[in-house]
Coordinates of C-alpha atoms in Angstrom, one line a residue:
M188 CA -66.8 -129.3 -8.3
K189 CA -68.9 -131.2 -5.8
K190 CA -70.6 -129.1 -3.1
C191 CA -71.4 -130.4 0.3
M192 CA -73.1 -128.5 3.2
T193 CA -72.7 -128.9 7.0
A194 CA -75.4 -127.2 8.9
G195 CA -76.1 -126.5 12.6
L196 CA -79.3 -125.8 14.3
L197 CA -80.7 -122.3 14.5
P198 CA -80.8 -120.0 16.3
L199 CA -77.3 -120.0 17.8
M200 CA -75.5 -122.3 15.3
V201 CA -74.0 -121.3 12.0
W202 CA -74.8 -122.9 8.7
L203 CA -71.6 -123.8 6.9
T204 CA -71.3 -125.0 3.4
A205 CA -67.8 -125.7 2.1
S206 CA -66.4 -127.0 -1.1
A207 CA -65.0 -130.5 -1.0
A208 CA -62.8 -132.5 -3.3
A209 CA -61.5 -136.0 -3.5
A210 CA -58.9 -136.9 -0.9
D211 CA -56.3 -137.6 -3.6
A212 CA -56.8 -134.2 -5.5
A213 CA -53.6 -132.6 -6.6
P214 CA -52.3 -129.5 -4.7
F215 CA -52.9 -126.1 -6.3
E216 CA -52.0 -122.5 -5.8
I217 CA -54.3 -120.0 -4.0
S218 CA -53.2 -116.5 -4.9
G219 CA -56.0 -115.0 -2.7
F220 CA -59.6 -115.0 -1.7
R221 CA -62.5 -113.0 -2.9
F222 CA -65.7 -112.6 -0.9
E223 CA -69.3 -112.2 -2.2
G224 CA -72.2 -111.1 -0.1
A225 CA -70.1 -110.1 3.0
S226 CA -71.2 -106.7 4.5
L227 CA -71.0 -107.2 8.3
L228 CA -67.3 -107.6 8.5
G229 CA -64.9 -105.3 6.8
P230 CA -62.8 -106.4 3.7
E231 CA -59.5 -105.8 5.5
R232 CA -60.6 -108.0 8.4
L233 CA -61.8 -110.8 6.1
Q234 CA -58.6 -110.8 4.1
A235 CA -56.5 -110.9 7.3
L236 CA -58.5 -114.0 8.4
V237 CA -57.9 -116.0 5.2
A238 CA -54.3 -114.8 4.4
P239 CA -52.7 -117.7 6.2
F240 CA -54.4 -120.2 3.9
A241 CA -53.2 -118.7 0.6
G242 CA -50.0 -119.7 -1.3
K243 CA -48.6 -122.6 -3.2
Q244 CA -49.2 -126.3 -2.6
R245 CA -52.6 -125.7 -1.1
G246 CA -55.6 -128.1 -1.1
M247 CA -59.3 -128.2 -0.2
D248 CA -58.4 -128.5 3.5
D249 CA -57.0 -125.0 3.3
V250 CA -60.2 -123.8 1.7
G251 CA -62.2 -125.5 4.5
R252 CA -60.0 -123.8 7.1
A253 CA -60.5 -120.4 5.5
V254 CA -64.3 -121.0 5.6
A255 CA -64.1 -122.0 9.3
A256 CA -62.0 -119.0 10.2
V257 CA -64.6 -116.6 8.5
K258 CA -67.4 -118.4 10.2
A259 CA -65.8 -118.2 13.6
A260 CA -65.2 -114.4 13.1
Y261 CA -68.9 -113.9 12.4
V262 CA -69.8 -115.8 15.5
A263 CA -67.4 -113.8 17.6
A264 CA -68.9 -110.6 16.3
G265 CA -72.3 -111.7 17.3
Y266 CA -73.6 -113.0 14.0
P267 CA -74.0 -116.7 14.2
I268 CA -76.9 -117.0 11.7
V269 CA -74.6 -117.0 8.6
Q270 CA -73.7 -119.4 5.8
V271 CA -70.2 -119.4 4.5
Y272 CA -69.2 -121.7 1.6
A273 CA -67.1 -121.9 -1.6
P274 CA -69.5 -122.0 -4.6
E275 CA -68.8 -124.3 -7.6
Q276 CA -65.7 -122.9 -9.4
T277 CA -62.6 -124.0 -11.1
L278 CA -59.6 -124.0 -8.8
G279 CA -56.1 -123.5 -10.1
A280 CA -53.5 -120.8 -9.9
G281 CA -56.0 -118.1 -9.0
T282 CA -58.4 -116.6 -6.6
V283 CA -60.8 -118.7 -4.5
V284 CA -64.3 -117.2 -4.2
L285 CA -66.0 -117.5 -0.8
R286 CA -69.7 -116.7 -0.7
V287 CA -71.3 -115.4 2.5
S288 CA -75.1 -115.5 3.1
E289 CA -75.8 -113.3 6.0
G290 CA -79.0 -114.4 7.6
R291 CA -81.7 -111.8 8.0
L292 CA -84.5 -111.4 10.5
A293 CA -87.7 -112.1 8.6
R294 CA -90.4 -111.8 11.3
V295 CA -90.8 -110.8 15.0
E296 CA -93.7 -112.0 17.1
V297 CA -94.6 -110.8 20.6
Q298 CA -96.4 -113.3 22.9
G299 CA -97.7 -113.2 26.5
N300 CA -98.2 -109.4 26.8
K301 CA -101.4 -108.2 28.3
V302 CA -100.7 -104.9 29.9
Y303 CA -97.6 -103.9 27.9
S304 CA -98.3 -103.1 24.2
V305 CA -96.5 -104.7 21.3
A306 CA -95.0 -101.3 20.5
N307 CA -93.7 -100.9 24.0
V308 CA -92.0 -104.4 23.9
R309 CA -90.5 -103.8 20.5
A310 CA -89.1 -100.4 21.6
A311 CA -87.3 -102.1 24.5
L312 CA -85.3 -104.3 22.0
P313 CA -84.0 -102.0 19.2
P314 CA -81.5 -104.6 17.9
L315 CA -84.4 -106.8 16.7
R316 CA -85.2 -105.3 13.3
E317 CA -86.8 -107.1 10.4
G318 CA -84.6 -107.2 7.3
E319 CA -81.3 -107.0 9.2
P320 CA -79.0 -109.6 10.5
P321 CA -79.6 -110.2 14.2
N322 CA -76.6 -109.5 16.4
T323 CA -76.9 -111.9 19.4
D324 CA -74.5 -110.0 21.6
A325 CA -76.4 -106.8 21.1
I326 CA -79.7 -108.6 21.6
V327 CA -78.6 -110.2 24.9
A328 CA -77.4 -106.8 26.2
A329 CA -80.7 -105.2 25.2
V330 CA -82.7 -108.0 27.0
L331 CA -80.6 -107.5 30.1
L332 CA -81.3 -103.7 30.1
A333 CA -85.0 -104.3 29.4
N334 CA -85.3 -106.8 32.2
D335 CA -84.3 -104.1 34.7
N336 CA -87.9 -103.2 34.6
P337 CA -89.5 -104.7 37.8
A338 CA -92.9 -105.4 36.2
R339 CA -91.9 -107.0 32.8
Q340 CA -89.4 -109.7 31.8
L341 CA -88.5 -110.5 28.2
A342 CA -87.0 -113.5 26.6
V343 CA -86.0 -113.9 22.9
N344 CA -86.2 -117.2 21.0
F345 CA -85.1 -117.8 17.4
S346 CA -86.4 -120.3 14.9
A347 CA -85.8 -121.1 11.2
G348 CA -87.5 -118.8 8.7
A349 CA -89.2 -119.6 5.4
S350 CA -85.9 -119.7 3.6
P351 CA -82.4 -120.9 4.7
A352 CA -81.1 -117.3 4.9
E353 CA -84.0 -116.1 7.1
V354 CA -84.7 -116.5 10.8
D355 CA -87.8 -115.6 12.9
A356 CA -87.8 -114.2 16.4
R357 CA -90.4 -114.6 19.2
I358 CA -90.4 -112.3 22.2
D359 CA -91.9 -114.0 25.3
V360 CA -93.3 -111.5 27.8
A361 CA -93.8 -112.2 31.5
E362 CA -95.7 -109.4 33.3
D363 CA -96.3 -108.4 36.9
R364 CA -98.4 -105.6 38.3
V365 CA -97.3 -102.3 36.8
G366 CA -98.4 -100.3 39.9
K367 CA -98.2 -101.7 43.4
F368 CA -98.0 -100.7 47.0
T369 CA -95.6 -102.3 49.5
V370 CA -95.8 -102.5 53.3
S371 CA -92.6 -103.4 55.1
L372 CA -91.7 -104.2 58.8
D373 CA -88.3 -104.8 60.3
N374 CA -86.3 -104.3 63.5
A375 CA -83.2 -102.6 62.0
G376 CA -83.9 -99.3 63.7
A377 CA -81.7 -97.7 66.4
A378 CA -82.4 -98.5 70.1
T379 CA -82.7 -94.8 70.9
T380 CA -85.6 -94.2 68.4
G381 CA -87.2 -97.7 68.5
R382 CA -85.9 -100.8 66.7
E383 CA -89.2 -101.7 65.0
R384 CA -89.7 -99.7 61.7
I385 CA -92.6 -99.6 59.3
G386 CA -92.5 -98.5 55.7
L387 CA -95.0 -97.8 53.0
G388 CA -94.0 -97.7 49.4
Y389 CA -95.5 -97.3 45.9
Q390 CA -94.0 -98.2 42.6
H391 CA -95.2 -97.6 39.0
A392 CA -93.1 -99.4 36.4
N393 CA -94.4 -98.0 33.1
L394 CA -95.0 -94.2 33.3
F395 CA -96.0 -92.6 30.0
G396 CA -95.9 -96.0 28.4
R397 CA -92.1 -95.7 28.1
D398 CA -90.9 -98.0 31.0
H399 CA -90.1 -95.1 33.3
V400 CA -90.1 -96.4 36.9
L401 CA -91.2 -94.3 39.8
S402 CA -90.8 -95.5 43.4
V403 CA -91.5 -93.7 46.7
Q404 CA -91.1 -95.0 50.2
L405 CA -91.9 -93.6 53.6
M406 CA -90.4 -95.1 56.7
T407 CA -90.7 -94.3 60.4
S408 CA -90.3 -95.8 63.9
V409 CA -93.2 -97.9 65.2
Q410 CA -92.6 -96.9 68.8
Q411 CA -91.6 -93.2 68.3
P412 CA -92.7 -92.0 64.9
D413 CA -92.0 -88.4 65.9
K414 CA -88.3 -89.2 66.4
A415 CA -87.4 -91.1 63.3
A416 CA -88.8 -90.6 59.8
S417 CA -87.4 -90.8 56.2
V418 CA -88.8 -90.4 52.7
T419 CA -87.0 -91.8 49.6
A420 CA -88.0 -91.3 45.9
G421 CA -86.4 -92.9 42.9
Y422 CA -86.9 -92.5 39.2
R423 CA -85.5 -94.7 36.4
I424 CA -85.3 -93.7 32.7
P425 CA -84.2 -96.3 30.2
F426 CA -82.5 -95.2 26.9
Y427 CA -82.8 -98.4 25.0
R428 CA -81.3 -97.3 21.7
Q429 CA -78.2 -96.0 23.4
G430 CA -78.0 -99.1 25.7
L431 CA -78.1 -96.8 28.8
S432 CA -80.4 -96.2 31.8
L433 CA -80.4 -93.3 34.3
D434 CA -81.3 -93.7 38.0
L435 CA -82.2 -90.6 40.0
V436 CA -82.6 -90.9 43.8
A437 CA -83.6 -88.3 46.4
A438 CA -84.0 -88.8 50.2
Y439 CA -84.7 -86.9 53.3
S440 CA -84.4 -88.1 56.9
D441 CA -85.1 -86.6 60.3
S442 CA -84.2 -88.2 63.6
K443 CA -84.1 -87.2 67.3
S444 CA -82.7 -89.2 70.2
N445 CA -82.1 -88.8 73.9
A446 CA -79.5 -90.6 76.0
V447 CA -77.8 -90.3 79.3
S448 CA -74.1 -89.4 79.5
P449 CA -71.7 -88.8 82.5
A450 CA -72.0 -85.1 81.7
G451 CA -75.7 -85.0 81.8
P452 CA -78.7 -85.7 79.4
L453 CA -77.5 -86.0 75.8
F454 CA -79.9 -84.8 73.0
F455 CA -79.1 -85.3 69.3
S456 CA -81.1 -84.3 66.3
G457 CA -80.1 -84.8 62.7
K458 CA -81.5 -84.0 59.3
G459 CA -80.1 -85.5 56.1
V460 CA -80.6 -84.7 52.5
Y461 CA -79.4 -87.0 49.7
A462 CA -79.5 -86.7 46.0
G463 CA -77.8 -89.1 43.6
A464 CA -77.6 -90.0 39.9
R465 CA -76.4 -93.2 38.3
L466 CA -75.8 -93.7 34.6
N467 CA -75.8 -97.4 33.7
Q468 CA -74.0 -98.6 30.6
A469 CA -74.6 -102.2 29.6
L470 CA -71.6 -103.8 27.9
A471 CA -71.8 -106.5 25.2
S472 CA -72.2 -110.0 26.8
R473 CA -69.5 -112.6 26.6
G474 CA -71.3 -116.0 26.5
E475 CA -73.1 -116.3 29.8
Y476 CA -71.1 -113.3 31.3
R477 CA -73.1 -110.1 31.8
H478 CA -71.4 -106.8 32.8
K479 CA -71.9 -103.1 32.9
L480 CA -70.3 -99.8 33.9
V481 CA -72.0 -97.4 36.4
Y482 CA -71.1 -93.7 36.6
G483 CA -72.4 -91.9 39.7
V484 CA -72.5 -88.6 41.5
D485 CA -74.0 -88.1 45.0
Y486 CA -74.8 -85.1 47.1
K487 CA -75.0 -85.8 50.9
D488 CA -75.7 -83.0 53.4
F489 CA -76.0 -83.7 57.1
N490 CA -77.3 -81.0 59.4
N491 CA -76.9 -82.1 63.0
N492 CA -77.5 -80.5 66.4
C493 CA -76.6 -81.9 69.8
S494 CA -76.4 -80.7 73.4
I495 CA -75.4 -82.0 76.8
A496 CA -77.3 -80.8 79.8
G497 CA -78.9 -78.1 77.6
I498 CA -75.5 -76.7 76.4
E499 CA -75.1 -76.7 72.6
L500 CA -72.1 -78.5 71.2
A501 CA -70.2 -77.4 68.1
A502 CA -68.9 -80.7 66.7
C503 CA -72.0 -82.7 65.9
G504 CA -71.2 -83.9 62.4
T505 CA -72.8 -81.2 60.2
I506 CA -71.0 -81.8 56.9
T507 CA -71.5 -82.2 53.1
D508 CA -69.7 -84.4 50.7
V509 CA -70.2 -84.9 46.9
P510 CA -68.5 -88.1 45.8
L511 CA -68.1 -89.0 42.1
S512 CA -67.8 -92.7 41.3
V513 CA -67.3 -95.2 38.5
S514 CA -68.0 -98.9 39.1
Y515 CA -67.8 -102.1 37.1
L516 CA -70.3 -104.9 37.7
G517 CA -70.3 -108.4 36.3
Q518 CA -72.3 -111.6 36.8
Q519 CA -72.5 -115.1 35.4
A520 CA -75.3 -117.6 35.9
T521 CA -75.0 -121.3 34.7
P522 CA -76.8 -124.5 35.8
G523 CA -73.7 -125.3 38.0
Y524 CA -73.1 -122.0 39.8
Q525 CA -73.9 -118.3 40.0
A526 CA -71.2 -115.7 40.5
G527 CA -70.7 -112.0 40.4
G528 CA -68.9 -109.0 41.7
S529 CA -68.3 -105.3 41.5
L530 CA -65.4 -102.8 41.9
G531 CA -65.9 -99.1 42.3
Y532 CA -63.7 -96.0 42.7
F533 CA -65.0 -93.1 44.7
H534 CA -63.5 -89.5 44.8
N535 CA -65.0 -86.6 46.7
L536 CA -65.5 -83.3 45.0
P537 CA -65.1 -80.6 47.7
G538 CA -68.0 -78.2 48.0
G539 CA -71.6 -78.0 49.0
R540 CA -73.5 -76.3 51.8
H541 CA -71.3 -77.7 54.6
G542 CA -68.3 -78.7 52.7
Q543 CA -65.8 -76.2 54.1
Q544 CA -62.5 -77.4 55.4
E545 CA -63.4 -76.3 59.0
R546 CA -66.3 -78.8 58.8
Y547 CA -63.9 -81.6 57.8
G548 CA -61.3 -80.8 60.5
T549 CA -58.4 -83.2 60.1
H550 CA -60.3 -85.2 57.5
P551 CA -59.3 -84.6 53.8
R552 CA -62.0 -83.1 51.7
S553 CA -60.7 -84.7 48.5
W554 CA -60.9 -88.2 49.9
Q555 CA -60.6 -91.4 47.8
A556 CA -61.9 -94.9 48.4
W557 CA -62.2 -98.3 46.6
R558 CA -65.2 -100.5 47.2
A559 CA -65.7 -104.1 46.1
S560 CA -68.1 -107.0 46.4
A561 CA -68.3 -110.6 45.2
Y562 CA -70.6 -113.6 45.6
F563 CA -70.6 -117.2 44.6
A564 CA -73.5 -119.7 44.9
Q565 CA -73.7 -123.3 44.0
P566 CA -76.2 -126.2 44.4
L567 CA -75.2 -129.2 46.4
G568 CA -77.9 -131.6 45.2
Q569 CA -81.0 -130.1 46.7
W570 CA -79.0 -128.1 49.1
Q571 CA -77.3 -124.8 48.3
W572 CA -74.4 -122.8 49.6
R573 CA -73.5 -119.2 49.1
A574 CA -70.5 -117.0 50.0
T575 CA -70.5 -113.1 49.9
V576 CA -67.7 -110.6 50.5
N577 CA -67.9 -106.8 50.8
A578 CA -64.9 -104.6 51.3
Q579 CA -63.6 -101.0 51.3
Y580 CA -60.1 -99.6 51.2
S581 CA -59.0 -96.0 51.8
G582 CA -55.7 -94.7 52.8
E583 CA -57.2 -91.5 54.2
A584 CA -59.3 -90.7 57.3
L585 CA -62.9 -90.6 56.1
I586 CA -65.8 -88.8 57.5
P587 CA -68.2 -91.1 59.4
S588 CA -70.8 -91.3 56.6
E589 CA -68.3 -92.8 54.2
Q590 CA -66.7 -95.3 56.5
F591 CA -67.2 -99.0 56.1
G592 CA -69.6 -100.4 58.7
V593 CA -69.9 -103.9 60.0
G594 CA -72.8 -105.4 62.0
G595 CA -76.5 -105.8 61.2
A596 CA -78.9 -107.8 59.1
A597 CA -76.9 -107.4 55.9
S598 CA -73.5 -107.6 57.4
V599 CA -72.5 -109.5 60.6
R600 CA -75.8 -110.8 62.1
G601 CA -76.3 -110.9 65.8
Y602 CA -75.0 -107.3 66.2
D603 CA -76.7 -103.9 65.8
E604 CA -76.5 -102.0 62.5
R605 CA -73.0 -100.5 62.0
T606 CA -71.7 -101.7 65.4
A607 CA -68.3 -100.7 64.2
A608 CA -67.0 -98.6 61.3
G609 CA -63.6 -97.7 59.9
D610 CA -61.9 -96.2 56.8
R611 CA -61.2 -99.7 55.5
G612 CA -62.6 -103.1 56.2
A613 CA -64.3 -106.2 55.0
S614 CA -67.2 -108.5 55.8
A615 CA -67.9 -112.0 54.7
N616 CA -71.0 -114.3 54.9
L617 CA -71.1 -118.0 54.4
E618 CA -74.5 -119.6 54.2
L619 CA -75.8 -123.2 53.7
Y620 CA -79.4 -123.6 52.6
T621 CA -81.6 -126.7 53.1
P622 CA -83.7 -128.2 50.4
E623 CA -87.0 -126.7 49.6
L624 CA -89.3 -127.3 52.7
A625 CA -92.6 -126.2 51.3
P626 CA -93.5 -129.6 49.7
R627 CA -92.7 -131.4 52.9
L628 CA -95.2 -129.2 54.7
H629 CA -97.8 -129.9 51.9
L630 CA -97.7 -126.3 50.7
S631 CA -98.4 -125.5 47.1
E632 CA -95.8 -124.4 44.6
R633 CA -96.7 -120.8 45.3
H634 CA -94.9 -121.1 48.6
A635 CA -91.1 -121.2 49.0
L636 CA -89.4 -122.0 52.3
R637 CA -85.8 -122.8 53.2
A638 CA -83.8 -122.8 56.4
L639 CA -80.2 -121.9 56.6
L640 CA -77.0 -122.0 58.7
F641 CA -74.6 -119.0 58.5
Y642 CA -71.3 -117.8 59.7
D643 CA -70.5 -114.0 59.4
A644 CA -67.3 -112.1 60.1
G645 CA -66.1 -108.5 59.6
W646 CA -63.3 -106.2 60.6
V647 CA -62.6 -102.5 60.2
R648 CA -59.5 -100.3 60.6
N649 CA -58.8 -96.6 60.6
S650 CA -56.1 -95.0 58.4
D651 CA -55.0 -92.5 61.0
A652 CA -54.7 -95.2 63.7
A653 CA -57.7 -93.7 65.6
P654 CA -59.1 -96.2 68.0
I655 CA -62.1 -98.3 67.2
A656 CA -64.4 -99.7 69.9
S657 CA -64.8 -103.0 68.1
G658 CA -62.5 -103.7 65.2
H659 CA -63.5 -107.3 64.7
L660 CA -66.9 -109.1 64.8
A661 CA -68.1 -112.6 64.1
S662 CA -71.3 -114.6 64.6
V663 CA -73.0 -117.9 63.8
G664 CA -76.7 -118.6 63.5
V665 CA -79.7 -120.0 61.8
G666 CA -82.4 -118.4 59.6
L667 CA -85.5 -118.8 57.5
R668 CA -86.5 -117.5 54.1
Y669 CA -90.1 -117.6 53.1
S670 CA -92.0 -116.2 50.1
F671 CA -95.5 -116.5 48.6
D672 CA -95.5 -115.7 44.9
K673 CA -94.0 -112.3 44.5
D674 CA -96.3 -110.7 47.1
V675 CA -95.0 -111.9 50.5
S676 CA -91.5 -112.3 51.7
L677 CA -90.2 -113.0 55.2
R678 CA -86.6 -113.1 56.4
C679 CA -85.6 -114.2 59.9
D680 CA -82.0 -114.6 61.1
A681 CA -81.0 -115.4 64.7
G682 CA -77.3 -114.6 65.2
A683 CA -75.1 -115.3 68.2
A684 CA -72.1 -113.1 68.7
Q685 CA -68.7 -114.9 68.8
V686 CA -66.7 -111.8 69.6
A687 CA -67.7 -109.4 72.5
T688 CA -67.7 -105.7 71.7
A689 CA -65.2 -103.6 73.5
P690 CA -66.2 -101.3 76.3
G691 CA -67.7 -98.1 75.0
A692 CA -69.3 -99.6 71.9
N693 CA -72.5 -97.9 70.9
A694 CA -74.3 -101.3 70.8
P695 CA -72.6 -103.6 73.3
R696 CA -72.8 -107.4 72.8
Q697 CA -71.3 -110.2 74.9
T698 CA -70.1 -113.5 73.5
N699 CA -72.9 -116.0 72.8
T700 CA -75.5 -113.3 73.2
G701 CA -77.3 -112.2 70.0
F702 CA -80.2 -110.7 68.2
V703 CA -82.9 -111.9 65.9
H704 CA -83.2 -109.9 62.7
V705 CA -86.7 -109.9 61.1
A706 CA -87.8 -108.3 57.9
F707 CA -91.3 -108.7 56.4
Q708 CA -92.7 -107.3 53.1
Y709 CA -96.1 -107.5 51.5
S710 CA -97.0 -106.1 48.1
F711 CA -100.4 -105.5 46.7

């Protein structure tokens, strides 16, 4: 028989060689198919794929369709570098032989690394093994996990090997500083302790040469550092062979505030302890779609004291909760748009230092809540627009620390942080970004500058019909985004309230009055 080959381009195309015959060839019977060289897909699966093409009155078109079905199955399983063809044979009332040449990885090269060793880079991508067929789905998931490291980004490129059944891989490495300090300034603090906050952080992204990431941050009030301070520490451990990573976080905060109430001077002091763990499980990618599961447990203990006119009060919010959670996160990036979202379920495990029922009062200790988020961004020529939604639903009366809050720099701009909170609610942000302004100001490519217009809205409700001072917020405004390399970033948003807060709100705001949110960060 005459053999002809149809080939695609490596790395992500499959080489296909199928038997051909003259168009006027007589039909023949195919009693079955026999595979040679197939090891990645099981024999039962292969036979199920080609069974529809067996029988009487068959032709070379049926053989070609069987070849295409096998090829498609390899691609779907993440093995596109495969040749499938019918070798030269005599066709009659018998079995058709299909030969599979499963492409193997011949050589792996690492380029661009200066700080990270070749062994370190190779350890981050265990699916890339010489002598084995490369599974592109597993490789994409491994790259996604490896690129969670803040100081190193990897990209894998394939090229044809020395023989048709071989492929070579090149790992391109882009590095940032492994260890760096960060200074931050913002005005997201409380009015009672000083709005302006200053933070100092340190991060090391390759402890022990194993990509362990340590981060520490101290934050305090600029005006009253003795009345507001917090320290946060995080540690990330990747488990590349298992496709997992573990995030550990601990935090401690201490705040004091004074205010005036109709009953006399009000003093409040609170100490909070937080510890949390997140196990991240990367899932096999589907084309451009990336997704993962996150399993979490948190321990939150709030020890508060308050008094009016020197008289101690009992109900100050001293409480502990231990929520367990599981969340699904997905994202997709294409030249035409970027989109993503998350959905999480949270359930409190009763217990802890201050987790007794008397601490919860009328609130259930075994509370449940659903939390979700979504975003969509798309270019409009040189302009860009972006929409973001965050939401929470609970049919139970939650303790204040677990309620959904609206207002602030990351929610409804123009209002103070958590101006309103409830058991369920949602917030939405719609932004329109200008074209890049840095070139128009004759700034180099190291600078990035865009202006934006925004509209924000949010609402909250309580499950037990308890009153909320401000159940609905909305604002419009303008902003700026500036960055210099990866070292400097500045965010500035001026929001004007479109809904006045109700009397008694913690942070009152009238219509068309607002606030300018500023956040600055410098890394070195």
